[in-house]
mmCIF file of C-alpha atoms in Angstrom:
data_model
loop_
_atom_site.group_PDB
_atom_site.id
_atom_site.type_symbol
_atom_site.label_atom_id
_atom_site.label_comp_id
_atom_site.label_asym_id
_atom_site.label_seq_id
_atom_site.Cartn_x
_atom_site.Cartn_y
_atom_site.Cartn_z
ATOM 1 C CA UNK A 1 40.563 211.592 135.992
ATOM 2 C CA UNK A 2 44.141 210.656 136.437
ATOM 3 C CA UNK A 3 44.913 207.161 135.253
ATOM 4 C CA UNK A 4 46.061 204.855 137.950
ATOM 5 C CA UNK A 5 47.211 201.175 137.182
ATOM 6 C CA UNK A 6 45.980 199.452 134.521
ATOM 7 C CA UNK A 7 44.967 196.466 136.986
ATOM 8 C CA UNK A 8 43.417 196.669 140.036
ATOM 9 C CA UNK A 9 44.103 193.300 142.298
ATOM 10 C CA UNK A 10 41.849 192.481 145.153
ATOM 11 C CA UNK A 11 42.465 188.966 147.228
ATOM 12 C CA UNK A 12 45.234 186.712 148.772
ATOM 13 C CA UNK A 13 48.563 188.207 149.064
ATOM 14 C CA UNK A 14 51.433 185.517 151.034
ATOM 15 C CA UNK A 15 54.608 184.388 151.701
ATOM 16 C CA UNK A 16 54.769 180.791 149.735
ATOM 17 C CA UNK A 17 57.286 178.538 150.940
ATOM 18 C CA UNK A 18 57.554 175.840 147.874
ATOM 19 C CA UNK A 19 59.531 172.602 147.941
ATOM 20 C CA UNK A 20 60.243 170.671 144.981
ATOM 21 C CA UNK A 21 60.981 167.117 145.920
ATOM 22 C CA UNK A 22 63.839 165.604 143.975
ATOM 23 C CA UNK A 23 61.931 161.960 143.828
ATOM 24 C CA UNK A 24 58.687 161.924 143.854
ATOM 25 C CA UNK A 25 56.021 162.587 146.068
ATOM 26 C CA UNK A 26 56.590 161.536 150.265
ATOM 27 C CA UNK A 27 54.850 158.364 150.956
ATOM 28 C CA UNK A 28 54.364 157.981 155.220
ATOM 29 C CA UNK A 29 57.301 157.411 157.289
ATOM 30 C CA UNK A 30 59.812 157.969 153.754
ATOM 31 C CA UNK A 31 62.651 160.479 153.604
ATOM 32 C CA UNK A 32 62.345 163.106 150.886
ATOM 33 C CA UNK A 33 64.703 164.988 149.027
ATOM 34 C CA UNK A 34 64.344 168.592 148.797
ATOM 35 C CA UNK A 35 65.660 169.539 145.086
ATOM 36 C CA UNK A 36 64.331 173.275 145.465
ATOM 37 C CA UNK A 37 63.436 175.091 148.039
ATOM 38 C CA UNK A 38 62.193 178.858 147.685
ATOM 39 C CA UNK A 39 60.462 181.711 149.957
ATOM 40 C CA UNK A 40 58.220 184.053 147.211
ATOM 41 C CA UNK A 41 55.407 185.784 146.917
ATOM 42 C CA UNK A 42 51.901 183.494 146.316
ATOM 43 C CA UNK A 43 48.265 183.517 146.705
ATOM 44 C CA UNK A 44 45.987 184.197 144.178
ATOM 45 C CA UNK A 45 46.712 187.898 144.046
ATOM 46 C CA UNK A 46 50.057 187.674 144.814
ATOM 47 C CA UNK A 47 51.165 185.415 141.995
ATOM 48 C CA UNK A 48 48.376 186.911 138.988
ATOM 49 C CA UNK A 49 50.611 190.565 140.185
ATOM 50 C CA UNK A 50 53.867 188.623 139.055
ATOM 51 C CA UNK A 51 52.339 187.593 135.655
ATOM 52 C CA UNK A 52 50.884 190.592 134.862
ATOM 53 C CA UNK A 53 53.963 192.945 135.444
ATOM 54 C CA UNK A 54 55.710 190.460 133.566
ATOM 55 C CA UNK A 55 53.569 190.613 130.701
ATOM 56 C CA UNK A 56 53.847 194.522 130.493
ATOM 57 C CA UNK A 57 50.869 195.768 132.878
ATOM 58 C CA UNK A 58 51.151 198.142 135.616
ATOM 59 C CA UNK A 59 49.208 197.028 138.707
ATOM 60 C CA UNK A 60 47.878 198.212 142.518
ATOM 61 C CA UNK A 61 47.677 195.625 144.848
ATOM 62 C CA UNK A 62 44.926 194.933 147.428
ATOM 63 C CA UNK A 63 43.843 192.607 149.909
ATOM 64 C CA UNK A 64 45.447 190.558 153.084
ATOM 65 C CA UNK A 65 47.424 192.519 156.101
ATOM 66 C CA UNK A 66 51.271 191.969 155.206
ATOM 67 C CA UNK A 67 52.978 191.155 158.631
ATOM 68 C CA UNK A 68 56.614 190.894 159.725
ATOM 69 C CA UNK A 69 57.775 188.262 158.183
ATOM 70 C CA UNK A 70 56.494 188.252 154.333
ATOM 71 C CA UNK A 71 57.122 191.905 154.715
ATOM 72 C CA UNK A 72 60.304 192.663 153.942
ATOM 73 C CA UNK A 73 60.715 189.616 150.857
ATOM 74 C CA UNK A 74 57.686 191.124 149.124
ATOM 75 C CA UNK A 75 58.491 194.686 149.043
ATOM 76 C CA UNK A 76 62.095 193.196 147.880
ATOM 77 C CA UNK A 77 60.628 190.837 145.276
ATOM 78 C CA UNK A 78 58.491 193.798 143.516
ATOM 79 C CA UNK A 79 60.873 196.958 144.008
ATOM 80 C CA UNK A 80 61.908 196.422 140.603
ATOM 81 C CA UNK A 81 58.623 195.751 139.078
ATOM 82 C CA UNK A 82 55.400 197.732 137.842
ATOM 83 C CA UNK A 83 53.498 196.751 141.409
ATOM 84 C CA UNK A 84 52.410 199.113 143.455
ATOM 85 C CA UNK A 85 51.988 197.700 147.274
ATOM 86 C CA UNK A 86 51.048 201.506 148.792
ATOM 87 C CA UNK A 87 47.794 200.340 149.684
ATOM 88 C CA UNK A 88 48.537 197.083 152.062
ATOM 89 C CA UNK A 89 48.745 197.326 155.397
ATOM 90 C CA UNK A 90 51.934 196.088 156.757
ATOM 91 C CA UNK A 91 51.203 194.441 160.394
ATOM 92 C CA UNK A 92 53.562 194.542 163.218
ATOM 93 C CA UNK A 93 51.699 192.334 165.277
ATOM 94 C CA UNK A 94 52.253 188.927 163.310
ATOM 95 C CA UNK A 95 54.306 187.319 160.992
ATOM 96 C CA UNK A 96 51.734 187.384 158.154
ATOM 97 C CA UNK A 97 49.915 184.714 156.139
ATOM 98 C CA UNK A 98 52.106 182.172 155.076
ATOM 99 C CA UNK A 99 51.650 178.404 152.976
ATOM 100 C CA UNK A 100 54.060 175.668 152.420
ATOM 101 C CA UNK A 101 53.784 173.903 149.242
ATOM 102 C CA UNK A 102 55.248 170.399 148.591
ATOM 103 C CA UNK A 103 55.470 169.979 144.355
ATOM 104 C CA UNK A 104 56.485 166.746 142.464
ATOM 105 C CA UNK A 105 55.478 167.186 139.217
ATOM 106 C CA UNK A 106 51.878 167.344 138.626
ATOM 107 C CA UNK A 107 51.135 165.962 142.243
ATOM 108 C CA UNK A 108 51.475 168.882 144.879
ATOM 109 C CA UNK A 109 50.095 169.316 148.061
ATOM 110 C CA UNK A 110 49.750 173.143 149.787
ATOM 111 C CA UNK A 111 49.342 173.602 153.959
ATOM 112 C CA UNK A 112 48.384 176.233 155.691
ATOM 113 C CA UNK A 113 45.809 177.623 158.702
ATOM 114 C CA UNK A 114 43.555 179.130 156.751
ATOM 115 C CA UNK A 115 40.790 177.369 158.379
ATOM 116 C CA UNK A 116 41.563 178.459 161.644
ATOM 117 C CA UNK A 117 42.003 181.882 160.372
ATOM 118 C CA UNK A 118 38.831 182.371 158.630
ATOM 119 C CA UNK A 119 37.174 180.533 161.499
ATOM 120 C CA UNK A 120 39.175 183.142 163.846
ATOM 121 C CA UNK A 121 36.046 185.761 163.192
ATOM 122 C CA UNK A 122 38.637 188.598 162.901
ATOM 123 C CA UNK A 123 38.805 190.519 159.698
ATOM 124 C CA UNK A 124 43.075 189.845 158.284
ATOM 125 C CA UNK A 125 42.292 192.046 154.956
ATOM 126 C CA UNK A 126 41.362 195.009 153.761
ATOM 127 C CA UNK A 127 38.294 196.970 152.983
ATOM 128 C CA UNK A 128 38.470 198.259 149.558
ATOM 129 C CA UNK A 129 37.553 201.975 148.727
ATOM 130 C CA UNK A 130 36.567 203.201 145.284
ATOM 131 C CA UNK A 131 38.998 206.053 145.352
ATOM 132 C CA UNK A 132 41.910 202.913 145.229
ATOM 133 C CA UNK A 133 39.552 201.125 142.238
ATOM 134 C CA UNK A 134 38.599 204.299 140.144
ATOM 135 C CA UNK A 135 41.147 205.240 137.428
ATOM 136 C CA UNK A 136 42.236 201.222 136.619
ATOM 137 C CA UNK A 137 41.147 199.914 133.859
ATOM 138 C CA UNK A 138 40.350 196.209 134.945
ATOM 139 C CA UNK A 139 40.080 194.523 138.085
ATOM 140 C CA UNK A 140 40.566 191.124 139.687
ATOM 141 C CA UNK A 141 38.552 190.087 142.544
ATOM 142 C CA UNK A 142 39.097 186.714 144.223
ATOM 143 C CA UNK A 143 36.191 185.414 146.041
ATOM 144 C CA UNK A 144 37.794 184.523 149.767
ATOM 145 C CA UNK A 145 37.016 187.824 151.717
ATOM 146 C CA UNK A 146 32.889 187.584 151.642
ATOM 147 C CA UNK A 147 31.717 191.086 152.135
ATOM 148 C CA UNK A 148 34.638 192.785 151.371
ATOM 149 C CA UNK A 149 34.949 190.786 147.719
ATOM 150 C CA UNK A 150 31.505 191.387 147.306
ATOM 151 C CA UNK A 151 31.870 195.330 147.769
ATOM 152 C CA UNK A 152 34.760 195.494 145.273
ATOM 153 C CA UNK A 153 32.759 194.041 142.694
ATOM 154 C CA UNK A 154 29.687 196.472 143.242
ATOM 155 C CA UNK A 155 32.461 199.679 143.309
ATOM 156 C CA UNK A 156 33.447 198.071 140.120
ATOM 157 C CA UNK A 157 30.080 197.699 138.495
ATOM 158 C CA UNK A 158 29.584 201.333 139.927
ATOM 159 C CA UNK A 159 32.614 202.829 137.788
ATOM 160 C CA UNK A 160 32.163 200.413 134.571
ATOM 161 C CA UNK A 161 34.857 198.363 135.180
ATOM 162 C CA UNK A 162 35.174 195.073 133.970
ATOM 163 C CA UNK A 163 36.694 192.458 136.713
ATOM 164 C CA UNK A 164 37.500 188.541 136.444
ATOM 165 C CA UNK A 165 37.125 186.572 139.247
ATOM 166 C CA UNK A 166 37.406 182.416 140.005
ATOM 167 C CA UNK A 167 35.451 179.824 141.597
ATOM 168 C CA UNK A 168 32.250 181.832 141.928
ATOM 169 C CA UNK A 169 28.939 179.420 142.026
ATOM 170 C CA UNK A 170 26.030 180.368 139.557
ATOM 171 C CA UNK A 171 24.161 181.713 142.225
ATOM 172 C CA UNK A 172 26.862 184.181 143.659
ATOM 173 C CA UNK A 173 26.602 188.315 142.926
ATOM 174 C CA UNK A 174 30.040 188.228 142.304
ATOM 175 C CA UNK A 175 29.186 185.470 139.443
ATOM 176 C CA UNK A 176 26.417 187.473 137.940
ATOM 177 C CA UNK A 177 28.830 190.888 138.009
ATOM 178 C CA UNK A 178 31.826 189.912 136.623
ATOM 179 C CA UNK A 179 33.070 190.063 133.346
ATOM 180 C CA UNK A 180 34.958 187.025 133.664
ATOM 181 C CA UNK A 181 34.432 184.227 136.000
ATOM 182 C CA UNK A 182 37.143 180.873 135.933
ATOM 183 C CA UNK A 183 35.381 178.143 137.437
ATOM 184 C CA UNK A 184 38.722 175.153 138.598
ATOM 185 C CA UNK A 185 37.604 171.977 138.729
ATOM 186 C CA UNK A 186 38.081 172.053 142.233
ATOM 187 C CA UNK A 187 35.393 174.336 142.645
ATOM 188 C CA UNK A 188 32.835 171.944 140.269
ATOM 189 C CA UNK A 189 34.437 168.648 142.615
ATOM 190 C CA UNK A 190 33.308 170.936 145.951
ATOM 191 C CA UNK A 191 29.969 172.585 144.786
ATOM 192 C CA UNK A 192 28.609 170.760 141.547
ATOM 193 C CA UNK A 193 29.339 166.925 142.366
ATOM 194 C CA UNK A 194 26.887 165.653 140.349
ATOM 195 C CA UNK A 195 26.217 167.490 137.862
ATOM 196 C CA UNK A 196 28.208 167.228 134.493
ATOM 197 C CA UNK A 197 30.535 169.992 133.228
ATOM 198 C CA UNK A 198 28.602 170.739 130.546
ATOM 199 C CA UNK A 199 24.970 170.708 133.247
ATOM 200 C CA UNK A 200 27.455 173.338 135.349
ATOM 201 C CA UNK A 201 28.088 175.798 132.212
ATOM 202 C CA UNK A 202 24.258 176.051 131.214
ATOM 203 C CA UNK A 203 23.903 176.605 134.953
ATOM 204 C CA UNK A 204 26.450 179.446 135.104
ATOM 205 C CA UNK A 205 25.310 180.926 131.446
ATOM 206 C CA UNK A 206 21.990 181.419 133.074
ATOM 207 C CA UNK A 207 23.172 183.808 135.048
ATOM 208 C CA UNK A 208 24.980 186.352 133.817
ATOM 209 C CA UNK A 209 26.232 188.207 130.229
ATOM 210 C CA UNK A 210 29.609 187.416 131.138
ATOM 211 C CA UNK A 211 32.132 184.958 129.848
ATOM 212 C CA UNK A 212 32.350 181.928 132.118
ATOM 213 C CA UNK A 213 34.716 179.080 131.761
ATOM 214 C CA UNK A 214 35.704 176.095 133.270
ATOM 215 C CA UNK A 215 39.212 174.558 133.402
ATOM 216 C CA UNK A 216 39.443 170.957 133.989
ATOM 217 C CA UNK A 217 43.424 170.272 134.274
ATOM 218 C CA UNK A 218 44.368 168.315 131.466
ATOM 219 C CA UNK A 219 41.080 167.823 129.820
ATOM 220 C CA UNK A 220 38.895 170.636 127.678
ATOM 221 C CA UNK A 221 38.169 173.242 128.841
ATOM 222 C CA UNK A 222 34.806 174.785 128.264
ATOM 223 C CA UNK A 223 33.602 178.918 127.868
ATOM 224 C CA UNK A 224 30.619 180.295 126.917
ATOM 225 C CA UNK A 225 28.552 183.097 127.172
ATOM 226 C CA UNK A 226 24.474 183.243 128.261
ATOM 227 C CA UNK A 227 22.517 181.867 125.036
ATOM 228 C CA UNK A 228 25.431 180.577 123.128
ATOM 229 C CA UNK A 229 26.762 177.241 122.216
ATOM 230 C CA UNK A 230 29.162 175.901 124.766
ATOM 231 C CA UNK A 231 32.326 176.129 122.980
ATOM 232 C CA UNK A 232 35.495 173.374 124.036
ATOM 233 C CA UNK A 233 39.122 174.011 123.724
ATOM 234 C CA UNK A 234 42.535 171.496 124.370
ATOM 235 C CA UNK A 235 44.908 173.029 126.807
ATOM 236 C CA UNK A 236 48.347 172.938 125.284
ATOM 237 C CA UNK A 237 50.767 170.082 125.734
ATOM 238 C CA UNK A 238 54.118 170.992 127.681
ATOM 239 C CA UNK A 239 56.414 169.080 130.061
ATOM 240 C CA UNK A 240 55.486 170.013 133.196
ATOM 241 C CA UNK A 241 58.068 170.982 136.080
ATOM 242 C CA UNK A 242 55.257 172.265 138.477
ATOM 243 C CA UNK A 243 51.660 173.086 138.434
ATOM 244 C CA UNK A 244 51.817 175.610 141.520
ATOM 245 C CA UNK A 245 50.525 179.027 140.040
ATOM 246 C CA UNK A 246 48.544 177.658 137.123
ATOM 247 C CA UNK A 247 45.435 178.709 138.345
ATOM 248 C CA UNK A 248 46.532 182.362 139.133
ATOM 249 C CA UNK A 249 48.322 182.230 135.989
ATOM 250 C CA UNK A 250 45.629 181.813 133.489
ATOM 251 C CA UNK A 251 43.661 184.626 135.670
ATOM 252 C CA UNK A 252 45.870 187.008 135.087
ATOM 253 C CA UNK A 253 46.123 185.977 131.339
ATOM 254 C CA UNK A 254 42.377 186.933 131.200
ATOM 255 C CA UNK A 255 42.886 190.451 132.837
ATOM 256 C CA UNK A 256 45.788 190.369 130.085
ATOM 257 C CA UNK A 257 43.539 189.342 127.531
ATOM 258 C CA UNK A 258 40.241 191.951 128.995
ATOM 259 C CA UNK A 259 42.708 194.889 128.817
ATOM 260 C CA UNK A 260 43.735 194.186 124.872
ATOM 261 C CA UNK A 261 40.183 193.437 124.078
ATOM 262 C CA UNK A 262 40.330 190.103 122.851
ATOM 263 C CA UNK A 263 38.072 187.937 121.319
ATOM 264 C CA UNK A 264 36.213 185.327 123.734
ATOM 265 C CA UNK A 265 38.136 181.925 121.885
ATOM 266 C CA UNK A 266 41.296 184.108 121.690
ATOM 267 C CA UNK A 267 41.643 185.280 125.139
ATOM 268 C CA UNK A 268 41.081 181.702 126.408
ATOM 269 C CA UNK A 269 43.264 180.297 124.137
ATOM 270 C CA UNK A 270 45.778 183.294 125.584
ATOM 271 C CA UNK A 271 45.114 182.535 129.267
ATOM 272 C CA UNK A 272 45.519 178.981 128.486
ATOM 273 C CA UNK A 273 48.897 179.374 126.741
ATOM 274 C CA UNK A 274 49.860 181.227 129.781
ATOM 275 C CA UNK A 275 49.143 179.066 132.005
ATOM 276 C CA UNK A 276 51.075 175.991 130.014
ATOM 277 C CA UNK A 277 54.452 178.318 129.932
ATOM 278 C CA UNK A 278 53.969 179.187 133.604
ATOM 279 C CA UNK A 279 53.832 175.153 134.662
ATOM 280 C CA UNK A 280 56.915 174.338 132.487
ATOM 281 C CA UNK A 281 59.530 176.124 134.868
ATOM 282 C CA UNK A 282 60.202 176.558 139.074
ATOM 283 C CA UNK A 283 59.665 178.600 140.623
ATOM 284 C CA UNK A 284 56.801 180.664 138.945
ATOM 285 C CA UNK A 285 57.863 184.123 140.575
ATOM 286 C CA UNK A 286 60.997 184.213 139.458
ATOM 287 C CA UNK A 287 60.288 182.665 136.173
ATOM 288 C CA UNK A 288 56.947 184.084 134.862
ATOM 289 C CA UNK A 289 55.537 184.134 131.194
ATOM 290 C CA UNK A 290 57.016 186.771 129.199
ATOM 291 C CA UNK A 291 54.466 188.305 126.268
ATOM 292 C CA UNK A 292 57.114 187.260 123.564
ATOM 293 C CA UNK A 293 56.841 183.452 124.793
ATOM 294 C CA UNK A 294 52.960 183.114 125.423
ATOM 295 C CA UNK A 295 52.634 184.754 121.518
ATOM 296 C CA UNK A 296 55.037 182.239 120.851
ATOM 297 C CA UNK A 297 53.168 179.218 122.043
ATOM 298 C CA UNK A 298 49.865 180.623 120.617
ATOM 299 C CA UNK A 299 51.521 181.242 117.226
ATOM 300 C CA UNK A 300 53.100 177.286 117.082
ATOM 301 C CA UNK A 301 50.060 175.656 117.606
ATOM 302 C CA UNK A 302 48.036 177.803 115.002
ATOM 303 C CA UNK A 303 50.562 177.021 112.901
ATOM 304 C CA UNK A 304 50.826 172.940 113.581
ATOM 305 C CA UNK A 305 47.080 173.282 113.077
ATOM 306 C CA UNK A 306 47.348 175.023 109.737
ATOM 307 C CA UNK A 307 49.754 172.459 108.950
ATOM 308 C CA UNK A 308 47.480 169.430 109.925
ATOM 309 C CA UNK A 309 44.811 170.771 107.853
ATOM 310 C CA UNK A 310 47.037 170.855 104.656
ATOM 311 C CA UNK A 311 48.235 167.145 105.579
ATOM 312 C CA UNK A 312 44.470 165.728 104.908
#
């Protein structure tokens, strides 16, 4: 078998329009100041494709119809990087799937028409095909495209493949398949209102051998695996300049962290110090986490912990 990307990415490819505001976030009938303003590949597939080639892995990208507009920046934006884009379907018939992001900080606040578009009852993806899966090493499967996601897990589980995917309920095949599922806390808010994090993880351990965790912003995040204890970690402390990307971010540092063959508490803590370099600069794309500087963070806090230890 001839070896094909290491990473396989299935899910939302678009054209993100981001605005950082230069004070604060707009309040009704306020001018804002635009500080930044930027036109860059996003989604959830999009932006885990920038973070991996950054950090050194080769991937094929998969998922939504590319039209006329986002076109021509994406191929621009990844003609000089380890993405390969040979199996999206470029559309002449619209502009393609766009979002407009307004950042200030920690506060931001994304638009779009997805709604209408899923609602539309038209199919704006692809279908994947396990002659495009077979050959990668790991995968990434986001959960948008219902059928479609669902058959891209079961080609994976076909050819042994391990995937991660996010904000998959307990209940969901593509929960009980993966590898790897990263549950945001905006996916506990919408599904699991009253139930406690720690109520949501025994839930999700129940069903599956993988590794699920749970990110909760700024507080601990929780991982654990079906039958263990539920294990807690502290996300690390930066100054933050945006939090667009985070998400995607510590994805991708979890396909990083699959392909090397880490350790359960040293892949999170990897995916998590990925994440807190990728909110510390704007824009994300442009700026990604290089290996050298997410070793970096991971190496200063073992050290300060070392350090803290000695101290009592």
């Amino acid at each position: 078998m001839i070896q094909k990307s290491d990473v396989y990415l299935f899910g939302q490819i678009l054209g993100t329009h981001s605005f950082l505001l230069k004070n604060g976030f707009p309040k009704p009938d306020e001018y804002s100041e635009i500080g930044e303003h930027y036109f860059l590949p996003g989604g959830e597939t999009g932006t885990a494709a920038t973070v991996l080639a950054s950090l050194g892995c080769s991937v094929m990208m998969d998922g939504t119809w590319i039209g006329t507009e986002v076109a021509p920046m994406l191929k621009k934006f990844y003609s000089d990087k380890q993405v390969d884009l040979s199996l999206l379907r470029f559309w002449e018939g619209d502009p393609g799937i766009m979002d407009y992001v307004i950042i200030s900080g920690l506060v931001r606040s994304p638009m779009g028409r997805f709604q209408s578009l899923f609602a539309s009852g038209k199919r704006w993806w692809n279908i994947p095909e396990e002659k495009d899966i077979e050959g990668c090493r790991v995968a990434a499967i986001d959960p948008f495209f219902g059928d479609e996601s669902l058959k891209a897990a079961e080609i994976c589980k076909t050819l042994n493949i391990p995937y991660v995917t996010i904000d998959s309920c307990h209940d969901s095949k593509l929960h009980k398949l993966a590898s790897i599922n990263v549950v945001s806390k905006e996916c506990t808010s919408a599904h699991y209102q009253d139930k406690s994090p720690e109520e949501i993880m025994k839930m999700m351990q129940a069903e599956t051998d993988g590794l699920t965790i749970i990110t909760q912003g700024a507080g601990d995040m929780l991982y654990a695996r079906r039958g263990q204890e539920i294990q807690r970690m502290k996300p690390f402390s930066v100054e933050v300049k945006s939090t667009l990307g985070a998400g995607d971010t510590f994805k991708a540092g979890c396909v990083y962290g699959l392909l090397q063959g880490m350790k359960d508490e040293e892949l999170v803590r990897f995916a998590s110090a990925s994440s807190a370099v990728a909110i510390s600069r704007f824009p994300l794309p442009l700026n990604p986490p290089r290996l050298e500087e997410v070793k970096a963070m991971v190496r200063e806090q073992s050290e300060n912990k070392a350090q803290q230890k000695l101290r009592r």
